[in-house]
CSV table of N, CA and C in Angstrom, one decimal:
chain,number,residue,atom,x,y,z
A,769,MET,N,35.7,-42.5,37.9
A,769,MET,CA,35.1,-41.6,37.0
A,769,MET,C,35.0,-42.3,35.6
A,770,THR,N,33.9,-42.1,34.9
A,770,THR,CA,33.7,-42.7,33.6
A,770,THR,C,34.2,-41.7,32.5
A,771,LYS,N,34.3,-42.2,31.3
A,771,LYS,CA,34.6,-41.3,30.2
A,771,LYS,C,33.6,-40.2,30.0
A,772,ASN,N,32.3,-40.6,30.1
A,772,ASN,CA,31.3,-39.5,30.0
A,772,ASN,C,31.4,-38.4,31.0
A,773,GLU,N,31.6,-38.8,32.3
A,773,GLU,CA,31.8,-37.8,33.3
A,773,GLU,C,33.0,-37.0,33.1
A,774,PHE,N,34.1,-37.6,32.6
A,774,PHE,CA,35.3,-36.9,32.3
A,774,PHE,C,35.1,-35.9,31.2
A,775,MET,N,34.4,-36.3,30.2
A,775,MET,CA,34.2,-35.4,29.0
A,775,MET,C,33.2,-34.3,29.4
A,776,ILE,N,32.2,-34.5,30.2
A,776,ILE,CA,31.3,-33.4,30.7
A,776,ILE,C,32.1,-32.4,31.5
A,777,LYS,N,32.9,-32.9,32.4
A,777,LYS,CA,33.7,-31.9,33.3
A,777,LYS,C,34.6,-31.1,32.4
A,778,LEU,N,35.3,-31.8,31.5
A,778,LEU,CA,36.2,-31.1,30.6
A,778,LEU,C,35.5,-30.0,29.8
A,779,GLN,N,34.3,-30.4,29.2
A,779,GLN,CA,33.6,-29.5,28.4
A,779,GLN,C,33.1,-28.3,29.2
A,780,GLU,N,32.6,-28.5,30.4
A,780,GLU,CA,32.1,-27.4,31.3
A,780,GLU,C,33.3,-26.5,31.7
A,781,ALA,N,34.4,-27.1,31.9
A,781,ALA,CA,35.6,-26.2,32.3
A,781,ALA,C,36.1,-25.4,31.1
A,782,LEU,N,36.0,-25.9,29.9
A,782,LEU,CA,36.5,-25.2,28.7
A,782,LEU,C,35.5,-24.1,28.3
A,783,GLU,N,34.2,-24.4,28.5
A,783,GLU,CA,33.2,-23.5,27.9
A,783,GLU,C,33.2,-22.1,28.5
A,784,ASN,N,33.8,-21.9,29.7
A,784,ASN,CA,33.8,-20.6,30.3
A,784,ASN,C,34.8,-19.7,29.6
A,785,ASP,N,35.9,-20.2,29.0
A,785,ASP,CA,37.0,-19.4,28.5
A,785,ASP,C,37.3,-19.6,27.0
A,786,LEU,N,36.8,-20.6,26.4
A,786,LEU,CA,37.1,-20.8,25.0
A,786,LEU,C,35.8,-20.7,24.1
A,787,ASP,N,36.0,-20.4,22.8
A,787,ASP,CA,34.8,-20.4,21.9
A,787,ASP,C,34.4,-21.8,21.6
A,788,ALA,N,33.2,-22.0,21.1
A,788,ALA,CA,32.6,-23.3,20.9
A,788,ALA,C,33.4,-24.2,20.0
A,789,SER,N,34.0,-23.7,19.0
A,789,SER,CA,34.8,-24.6,18.1
A,789,SER,C,36.0,-25.1,18.8
A,790,ALA,N,36.7,-24.3,19.6
A,790,ALA,CA,37.9,-24.7,20.4
A,790,ALA,C,37.5,-25.8,21.4
A,791,VAL,N,36.3,-25.6,22.1
A,791,VAL,CA,35.8,-26.5,23.1
A,791,VAL,C,35.5,-27.9,22.4
A,792,ARG,N,34.9,-27.8,21.2
A,792,ARG,CA,34.5,-29.0,20.5
A,792,ARG,C,35.8,-29.7,20.0
A,793,ASP,N,36.8,-29.0,19.5
A,793,ASP,CA,38.0,-29.6,19.1
A,793,ASP,C,38.7,-30.3,20.2
A,794,ASN,N,38.8,-29.7,21.4
A,794,ASN,CA,39.5,-30.3,22.5
A,794,ASN,C,38.8,-31.5,23.1
A,795,VAL,N,37.4,-31.4,23.2
A,795,VAL,CA,36.6,-32.5,23.7
A,795,VAL,C,36.8,-33.7,22.7
A,796,ASN,N,36.7,-33.4,21.4
A,796,ASN,CA,36.9,-34.5,20.4
A,796,ASN,C,38.3,-35.1,20.5
A,797,TYR,N,39.3,-34.3,20.7
A,797,TYR,CA,40.7,-34.8,20.8
A,797,TYR,C,40.8,-35.7,21.9
A,798,TYR,N,40.3,-35.3,23.1
A,798,TYR,CA,40.5,-36.2,24.3
A,798,TYR,C,39.6,-37.4,24.2
A,799,SER,N,38.4,-37.3,23.6
A,799,SER,CA,37.5,-38.4,23.4
A,799,SER,C,38.2,-39.5,22.5
A,800,ASN,N,38.7,-39.0,21.4
A,800,ASN,CA,39.4,-39.9,20.4
A,800,ASN,C,40.7,-40.5,21.1
A,801,TYR,N,41.4,-39.7,21.9
A,801,TYR,CA,42.5,-40.3,22.6
A,801,TYR,C,42.1,-41.4,23.5
A,802,ILE,N,41.1,-41.2,24.3
A,802,ILE,CA,40.6,-42.2,25.2
A,802,ILE,C,40.2,-43.5,24.4
A,803,ASP,N,39.4,-43.3,23.3
A,803,ASP,CA,39.0,-44.4,22.5
A,803,ASP,C,40.2,-45.2,21.9
A,804,ASP,N,41.2,-44.4,21.4
A,804,ASP,CA,42.3,-45.1,20.9
A,804,ASP,C,43.1,-45.9,21.9
A,805,GLU,N,43.2,-45.4,23.1
A,805,GLU,CA,43.9,-46.1,24.1
A,805,GLU,C,43.1,-47.4,24.6
A,806,ILE,N,41.8,-47.3,24.6
A,806,ILE,CA,41.0,-48.4,25.0
A,806,ILE,C,41.1,-49.5,23.9
A,807,ARG,N,41.2,-49.1,22.6
A,807,ARG,CA,41.3,-50.0,21.5
A,807,ARG,C,42.7,-50.7,21.6
A,808,LYS,N,43.7,-50.1,22.2
A,808,LYS,CA,45.0,-50.7,22.3
A,808,LYS,C,45.0,-51.7,23.5
A,809,GLY,N,43.9,-51.8,24.2
A,809,GLY,CA,43.9,-52.8,25.3
A,809,GLY,C,43.9,-52.3,26.7
A,810,ARG,N,44.0,-51.0,26.8
A,810,ARG,CA,44.1,-50.4,28.2
A,810,ARG,C,42.6,-50.2,28.7
A,811,SER,N,42.5,-50.2,30.0
A,811,SER,CA,41.1,-50.0,30.5
A,811,SER,C,40.8,-48.5,30.6
A,812,GLU,N,39.5,-48.2,30.6
A,812,GLU,CA,39.1,-46.8,30.6
A,812,GLU,C,39.6,-46.2,31.9
A,813,GLU,N,39.5,-46.9,33.0
A,813,GLU,CA,40.0,-46.3,34.3
A,813,GLU,C,41.5,-46.0,34.2
A,814,GLU,N,42.2,-46.8,33.6
A,814,GLU,CA,43.7,-46.6,33.5
A,814,GLU,C,44.0,-45.4,32.7
A,815,VAL,N,43.3,-45.2,31.6
A,815,VAL,CA,43.5,-44.1,30.7
A,815,VAL,C,43.1,-42.8,31.4
A,816,LEU,N,42.0,-42.8,32.1
A,816,LEU,CA,41.5,-41.6,32.8
A,816,LEU,C,42.4,-41.3,34.0
A,817,ASP,N,43.0,-42.3,34.6
A,817,ASP,CA,43.9,-42.0,35.7
A,817,ASP,C,45.2,-41.3,35.2
A,818,GLU,N,45.6,-41.8,34.0
A,818,GLU,CA,46.8,-41.2,33.4
A,818,GLU,C,46.5,-39.7,33.0
A,819,LEU,N,45.4,-39.5,32.5
A,819,LEU,CA,45.0,-38.1,32.1
A,819,LEU,C,44.9,-37.2,33.3
A,820,GLY,N,44.4,-37.7,34.4
A,820,GLY,CA,44.3,-36.8,35.6
A,820,GLY,C,43.0,-36.1,35.6
A,821,ASP,N,43.0,-35.0,36.3
A,821,ASP,CA,41.8,-34.2,36.6
A,821,ASP,C,41.4,-33.4,35.3
A,822,PRO,N,40.2,-33.5,34.8
A,822,PRO,CA,39.8,-32.7,33.6
A,822,PRO,C,39.9,-31.2,33.8
A,823,TRP,N,39.7,-30.7,35.1
A,823,TRP,CA,39.8,-29.3,35.3
A,823,TRP,C,41.3,-28.8,35.1
A,824,VAL,N,42.2,-29.7,35.5
A,824,VAL,CA,43.7,-29.3,35.3
A,824,VAL,C,44.0,-29.3,33.8
A,825,ILE,N,43.5,-30.3,33.0
A,825,ILE,CA,43.7,-30.3,31.6
A,825,ILE,C,43.1,-29.1,31.0
A,826,ALA,N,41.8,-28.7,31.4
A,826,ALA,CA,41.2,-27.6,30.8
A,826,ALA,C,42.0,-26.3,31.1
A,827,GLN,N,42.5,-26.2,32.3
A,827,GLN,CA,43.3,-25.0,32.6
A,827,GLN,C,44.5,-24.9,31.7
A,828,SER,N,45.2,-26.1,31.5
A,828,SER,CA,46.3,-26.1,30.6
A,828,SER,C,46.0,-25.7,29.2
A,829,VAL,N,44.8,-26.2,28.7
A,829,VAL,CA,44.4,-25.8,27.4
A,829,VAL,C,44.1,-24.3,27.3
A,830,ILE,N,43.4,-23.8,28.3
A,830,ILE,CA,43.0,-22.4,28.4
A,830,ILE,C,44.3,-21.5,28.4
A,831,ASP,N,45.3,-21.9,29.2
A,831,ASP,CA,46.5,-21.2,29.3
A,831,ASP,C,47.3,-21.2,28.0
A,832,MET,N,47.3,-22.3,27.3
A,832,MET,CA,47.9,-22.4,26.0
A,832,MET,C,47.2,-21.5,25.0
A,833,SER,N,45.9,-21.5,25.0
A,833,SER,CA,45.1,-20.7,24.0
A,833,SER,C,45.3,-19.2,24.3
A,834,ALA,N,45.6,-18.9,25.6
A,834,ALA,CA,45.8,-17.5,25.9
A,834,ALA,C,47.1,-16.9,25.3
A,835,GLN,N,48.0,-17.8,25.1
A,835,GLN,CA,49.2,-17.4,24.5
A,835,GLN,C,48.9,-17.3,23.0
A,836,LYS,N,49.9,-17.1,22.2
A,836,LYS,CA,49.7,-17.0,20.7
A,836,LYS,C,49.0,-18.2,20.2
A,837,ASN,N,48.1,-18.1,19.3
A,837,ASN,CA,47.5,-19.3,18.7
A,837,ASN,C,48.4,-20.0,17.7
A,838,VAL,N,49.4,-19.3,17.2
A,838,VAL,CA,50.3,-19.9,16.3
A,838,VAL,C,51.7,-19.8,16.9
A,839,THR,N,52.4,-20.9,17.1
A,839,THR,CA,53.7,-20.9,17.7
A,839,THR,C,54.7,-21.4,16.7
A,840,GLU,N,55.9,-21.0,16.7
A,840,GLU,CA,56.9,-21.4,15.8
A,840,GLU,C,57.6,-22.6,16.4
A,841,ASP,N,57.8,-23.7,15.6
A,841,ASP,CA,58.5,-24.9,16.0
A,841,ASP,C,60.0,-24.6,15.8
A,842,TYR,N,60.8,-25.5,16.4
A,842,TYR,CA,62.3,-25.3,16.2
A,842,TYR,C,62.7,-25.4,14.8
A,843,GLY,N,62.0,-26.3,14.0
A,843,GLY,CA,62.3,-26.4,12.6
A,843,GLY,C,61.9,-25.3,11.7
A,844,GLY,N,61.2,-24.3,12.2
A,844,GLY,CA,60.8,-23.2,11.4
A,844,GLY,C,59.3,-23.4,10.9
A,845,SER,N,58.7,-24.5,11.1
A,845,SER,CA,57.4,-24.7,10.6
A,845,SER,C,56.4,-24.2,11.7
A,846,TYR,N,55.2,-24.0,11.3
A,846,TYR,CA,54.2,-23.5,12.2
A,846,TYR,C,53.2,-24.5,12.6
A,847,ARG,N,52.6,-24.5,13.8
A,847,ARG,CA,51.5,-25.3,14.1
A,847,ARG,C,50.5,-24.5,14.9
A,848,SER,N,49.3,-24.9,14.8
A,848,SER,CA,48.2,-24.1,15.5
A,848,SER,C,47.9,-24.7,16.8
A,849,ALA,N,47.9,-23.9,17.8
A,849,ALA,CA,47.6,-24.2,19.2
A,849,ALA,C,48.3,-25.5,19.7
A,850,GLY,N,49.5,-25.6,19.3
A,850,GLY,CA,50.4,-26.7,19.8
A,850,GLY,C,50.1,-28.1,19.3
A,851,ARG,N,49.2,-28.2,18.3
A,851,ARG,CA,48.9,-29.5,17.7
A,851,ARG,C,49.3,-29.5,16.2
A,852,SER,N,49.8,-30.6,15.7
A,852,SER,CA,50.1,-30.7,14.3
A,852,SER,C,48.8,-31.1,13.6
A,853,SER,N,48.8,-30.8,12.3
A,853,SER,CA,47.6,-31.0,11.5
A,853,SER,C,47.4,-32.5,11.1
A,854,GLU,N,48.5,-33.3,11.2
A,854,GLU,CA,48.4,-34.7,10.8
A,854,GLU,C,48.1,-35.5,12.1
A,855,ARG,N,47.3,-36.5,11.9
A,855,ARG,CA,46.9,-37.4,13.0
A,855,ARG,C,48.1,-38.4,13.2
A,856,GLN,N,48.6,-38.5,14.4
A,856,GLN,CA,49.7,-39.4,14.7
A,856,GLN,C,49.1,-40.7,15.3
A,857,GLU,N,49.7,-41.8,14.9
A,857,GLU,CA,49.2,-43.1,15.4
A,857,GLU,C,50.2,-43.6,16.5
A,858,SER,N,50.7,-42.7,17.3
A,858,SER,CA,51.6,-43.2,18.4
A,858,SER,C,50.9,-43.0,19.7
A,859,SER,N,51.5,-43.5,20.7
A,859,SER,CA,50.9,-43.4,22.0
A,859,SER,C,51.1,-42.0,22.6
A,860,TYR,N,50.2,-41.5,23.4
A,860,TYR,CA,50.3,-40.2,23.9
A,860,TYR,C,50.6,-40.2,25.4
A,861,ASN,N,51.4,-39.3,25.8
A,861,ASN,CA,51.6,-39.2,27.3
A,861,ASN,C,51.3,-37.8,27.6
A,862,VAL,N,50.2,-37.6,28.5
A,862,VAL,CA,49.8,-36.3,28.9
A,862,VAL,C,50.2,-36.1,30.3
A,863,HIS,N,51.0,-35.1,30.6
A,863,HIS,CA,51.4,-34.8,31.9
A,863,HIS,C,51.1,-33.3,32.2
A,864,SER,N,50.4,-33.0,33.2
A,864,SER,CA,50.1,-31.6,33.6
A,864,SER,C,50.7,-31.3,34.9
A,865,TYR,N,51.5,-30.3,34.9
A,865,TYR,CA,52.1,-29.8,36.2
A,865,TYR,C,51.8,-28.3,36.3
A,866,THR,N,50.8,-28.0,37.1
A,866,THR,CA,50.5,-26.6,37.4
A,866,THR,C,50.5,-26.3,38.8
A,867,ILE,N,50.8,-25.1,39.2
A,867,ILE,CA,50.7,-24.7,40.5
A,867,ILE,C,49.6,-23.6,40.5
A,868,GLY,N,48.4,-24.0,40.7
A,868,GLY,CA,47.3,-23.1,40.5
A,868,GLY,C,46.6,-22.7,41.8
A,869,SER,N,46.5,-23.5,42.8
A,869,SER,CA,45.7,-23.1,44.0
A,869,SER,C,46.7,-22.5,45.0
A,870,TRP,N,46.1,-21.8,45.9
A,870,TRP,CA,46.9,-21.0,46.9
A,870,TRP,C,47.8,-22.0,47.8
A,871,TRP,N,47.2,-23.2,48.1
A,871,TRP,CA,47.9,-24.0,49.0
A,871,TRP,C,49.1,-24.7,48.3
A,872,GLN,N,49.1,-24.8,47.0
A,872,GLN,CA,50.2,-25.3,46.2
A,872,GLN,C,51.3,-24.3,46.2
A,873,LYS,N,50.9,-23.0,46.0
A,873,LYS,CA,51.9,-22.0,46.0
A,873,LYS,C,52.6,-21.8,47.4
A,874,LEU,N,51.7,-21.9,48.4
A,874,LEU,CA,52.3,-21.9,49.8
A,874,LEU,C,53.2,-23.0,50.1
A,875,LEU,N,52.9,-24.2,49.6
A,875,LEU,CA,53.7,-25.4,49.8
A,875,LEU,C,55.0,-25.2,49.1
A,876,LEU,N,55.0,-24.6,47.9
A,876,LEU,CA,56.2,-24.4,47.1
A,876,LEU,C,57.1,-23.4,47.9
A,877,ILE,N,56.5,-22.3,48.3
A,877,ILE,CA,57.3,-21.3,49.1
A,877,ILE,C,57.9,-21.9,50.3
A,878,LEU,N,57.1,-22.6,51.1
A,878,LEU,CA,57.6,-23.3,52.3
A,878,LEU,C,58.7,-24.3,52.0
A,879,GLY,N,58.6,-25.0,50.9
A,879,GLY,CA,59.7,-25.9,50.5
A,879,GLY,C,61.0,-25.2,50.2
A,880,ILE,N,60.9,-24.1,49.5
A,880,ILE,CA,62.1,-23.3,49.2
A,880,ILE,C,62.7,-22.7,50.5
A,881,ILE,N,61.9,-22.2,51.4
A,881,ILE,CA,62.4,-21.7,52.7
A,881,ILE,C,63.0,-22.9,53.4
A,882,GLY,N,62.4,-24.0,53.4
A,882,GLY,CA,63.0,-25.2,54.1
A,882,GLY,C,64.4,-25.6,53.5
A,883,ILE,N,64.5,-25.5,52.2
A,883,ILE,CA,65.8,-25.9,51.6
A,883,ILE,C,66.9,-24.8,52.0
A,884,VAL,N,66.5,-23.5,52.0
A,884,VAL,CA,67.4,-22.5,52.4
A,884,VAL,C,67.9,-22.7,53.8
A,885,LEU,N,66.9,-23.0,54.7
A,885,LEU,CA,67.3,-23.2,56.1
A,885,LEU,C,68.2,-24.4,56.3
A,886,ILE,N,68.0,-25.4,55.5
A,886,ILE,CA,68.9,-26.6,55.6
A,886,ILE,C,70.3,-26.3,55.2
A,887,VAL,N,70.4,-25.5,54.1
A,887,VAL,CA,71.7,-25.1,53.6
A,887,VAL,C,72.4,-24.3,54.6
A,888,VAL,N,71.7,-23.3,55.2
A,888,VAL,CA,72.3,-22.4,56.2
A,888,VAL,C,72.7,-23.3,57.4
A,889,ALA,N,71.9,-24.2,57.8
A,889,ALA,CA,72.3,-25.1,59.0
A,889,ALA,C,73.5,-25.9,58.7
A,890,VAL,N,73.6,-26.5,57.5
A,890,VAL,CA,74.8,-27.3,57.1
A,890,VAL,C,76.0,-26.4,57.1
A,891,ILE,N,75.9,-25.2,56.5
A,891,ILE,CA,77.1,-24.3,56.5
A,891,ILE,C,77.5,-23.9,57.9
A,892,GLY,N,76.5,-23.6,58.8
A,892,GLY,CA,76.8,-23.2,60.2
A,892,GLY,C,77.4,-24.4,60.9
A,893,GLY,N,77.0,-25.6,60.7
A,893,GLY,CA,77.6,-26.8,61.3
A,893,GLY,C,79.0,-27.0,60.9
A,894,ILE,N,79.3,-26.8,59.6
A,894,ILE,CA,80.7,-26.9,59.1
A,894,ILE,C,81.5,-25.9,59.8
A,895,ILE,N,81.0,-24.6,59.8
A,895,ILE,CA,81.8,-23.5,60.4
A,895,ILE,C,82.1,-23.8,61.9
A,896,SER,N,81.1,-24.3,62.6
A,896,SER,CA,81.2,-24.6,64.1
A,896,SER,C,82.2,-25.8,64.3
A,897,LEU,N,82.4,-26.7,63.4
A,897,LEU,CA,83.3,-27.7,63.5
A,897,LEU,C,84.7,-27.3,63.2
A,898,VAL,N,84.9,-26.4,62.2
A,898,VAL,CA,86.2,-25.9,61.7
A,898,VAL,C,86.8,-24.8,62.6
A,899,MET,N,86.0,-24.0,63.2
A,899,MET,CA,86.5,-22.8,63.9
A,899,MET,C,87.3,-23.2,65.1
A,900,PRO,N,87.0,-24.2,65.9
A,900,PRO,CA,87.9,-24.5,67.0
A,900,PRO,C,89.3,-24.9,66.6
A,901,ILE,N,89.5,-25.2,65.4
A,901,ILE,CA,90.8,-25.6,64.8
A,901,ILE,C,91.5,-24.3,64.2
A,902,VAL,N,90.7,-23.6,63.4
A,902,VAL,CA,91.2,-22.5,62.6
A,902,VAL,C,91.6,-21.3,63.5
A,903,ILE,N,90.8,-21.0,64.5
A,903,ILE,CA,91.2,-19.8,65.3
A,903,ILE,C,92.5,-20.0,66.0
A,904,PRO,N,92.8,-21.1,66.7
A,904,PRO,CA,94.1,-21.3,67.3
A,904,PRO,C,95.2,-21.3,66.3
A,905,VAL,N,95.0,-21.9,65.2
A,905,VAL,CA,96.1,-21.9,64.1
A,905,VAL,C,96.4,-20.4,63.7
A,906,LEU,N,95.3,-19.6,63.5
A,906,LEU,CA,95.5,-18.2,63.1
A,906,LEU,C,96.2,-17.4,64.2
A,907,VAL,N,95.9,-17.7,65.4
A,907,VAL,CA,96.5,-17.0,66.6
A,907,VAL,C,98.0,-17.3,66.6
A,908,VAL,N,98.3,-18.6,66.4
A,908,VAL,CA,99.7,-19.0,66.4
A,908,VAL,C,100.5,-18.3,65.2
A,909,ILE,N,99.9,-18.3,64.1
A,909,ILE,CA,100.5,-17.7,62.9
A,909,ILE,C,100.8,-16.2,63.2
A,910,LEU,N,99.7,-15.5,63.7
A,910,LEU,CA,99.9,-14.1,64.0
A,910,LEU,C,101.0,-13.8,65.0
A,911,LEU,N,101.0,-14.7,66.1
A,911,LEU,CA,102.1,-14.5,67.1
A,911,LEU,C,103.5,-14.7,66.5
A,912,VAL,N,103.6,-15.7,65.7
A,912,VAL,CA,104.9,-16.0,65.0
A,912,VAL,C,105.3,-14.8,64.2
A,913,ASN,N,104.4,-14.3,63.4
A,913,ASN,CA,104.7,-13.1,62.6
A,913,ASN,C,105.1,-11.9,63.4
A,914,PHE,N,104.3,-11.7,64.5
A,914,PHE,CA,104.6,-10.6,65.4
A,914,PHE,C,106.0,-10.7,66.1
A,915,ILE,N,106.3,-11.9,66.5
A,915,ILE,CA,107.7,-12.1,67.1
A,915,ILE,C,108.8,-11.9,66.1
A,916,ARG,N,108.6,-12.4,64.9
A,916,ARG,CA,109.6,-12.1,63.8
A,916,ARG,C,109.8,-10.7,63.6
A,917,ARG,N,108.7,-9.9,63.6
A,917,ARG,CA,108.9,-8.4,63.4
A,917,ARG,C,109.6,-7.8,64.5
A,918,LEU,N,109.4,-8.3,65.7
A,918,LEU,CA,110.1,-7.7,66.9
A,918,LEU,C,111.6,-8.0,66.8
A,919,LYS,N,112.0,-9.1,66.3
A,919,LYS,CA,113.4,-9.5,66.2
A,919,LYS,C,114.1,-8.7,65.1
A,920,GLU,N,113.4,-8.2,64.2
A,920,GLU,CA,114.0,-7.5,63.0
A,920,GLU,C,114.3,-6.1,63.4
């Protein structure tokens, strides 16, 4: 995918849910980011691979804009839509982790069920190994206590 294809897909995905100025701001932000990274010596393909799917980025932006437009930072200062007003000259790392589609949710649920089953199987295995020893010991202890009571 080229930068132009990426930007078109991002713009199309954002246009359905955001106003024109927010779309323009985000498209410009990612365009500038890609240009900055290319100027640093990285290839366009490498930068676009790092960013990932433009539809996922758009969904993240839309989700963030659905929350409050102004969020409070830990230091007590405010920033708009999760971005500071000053341009930073550092490298950016964009990571998007969303569980959006039905198969991803199903996979997560099946993974949780699998982990629970493994835990139950391990506990059951431990119990099956320990019980042949514990039950006879308990029977002997109970018999000794019973015999002591009879002698008293």
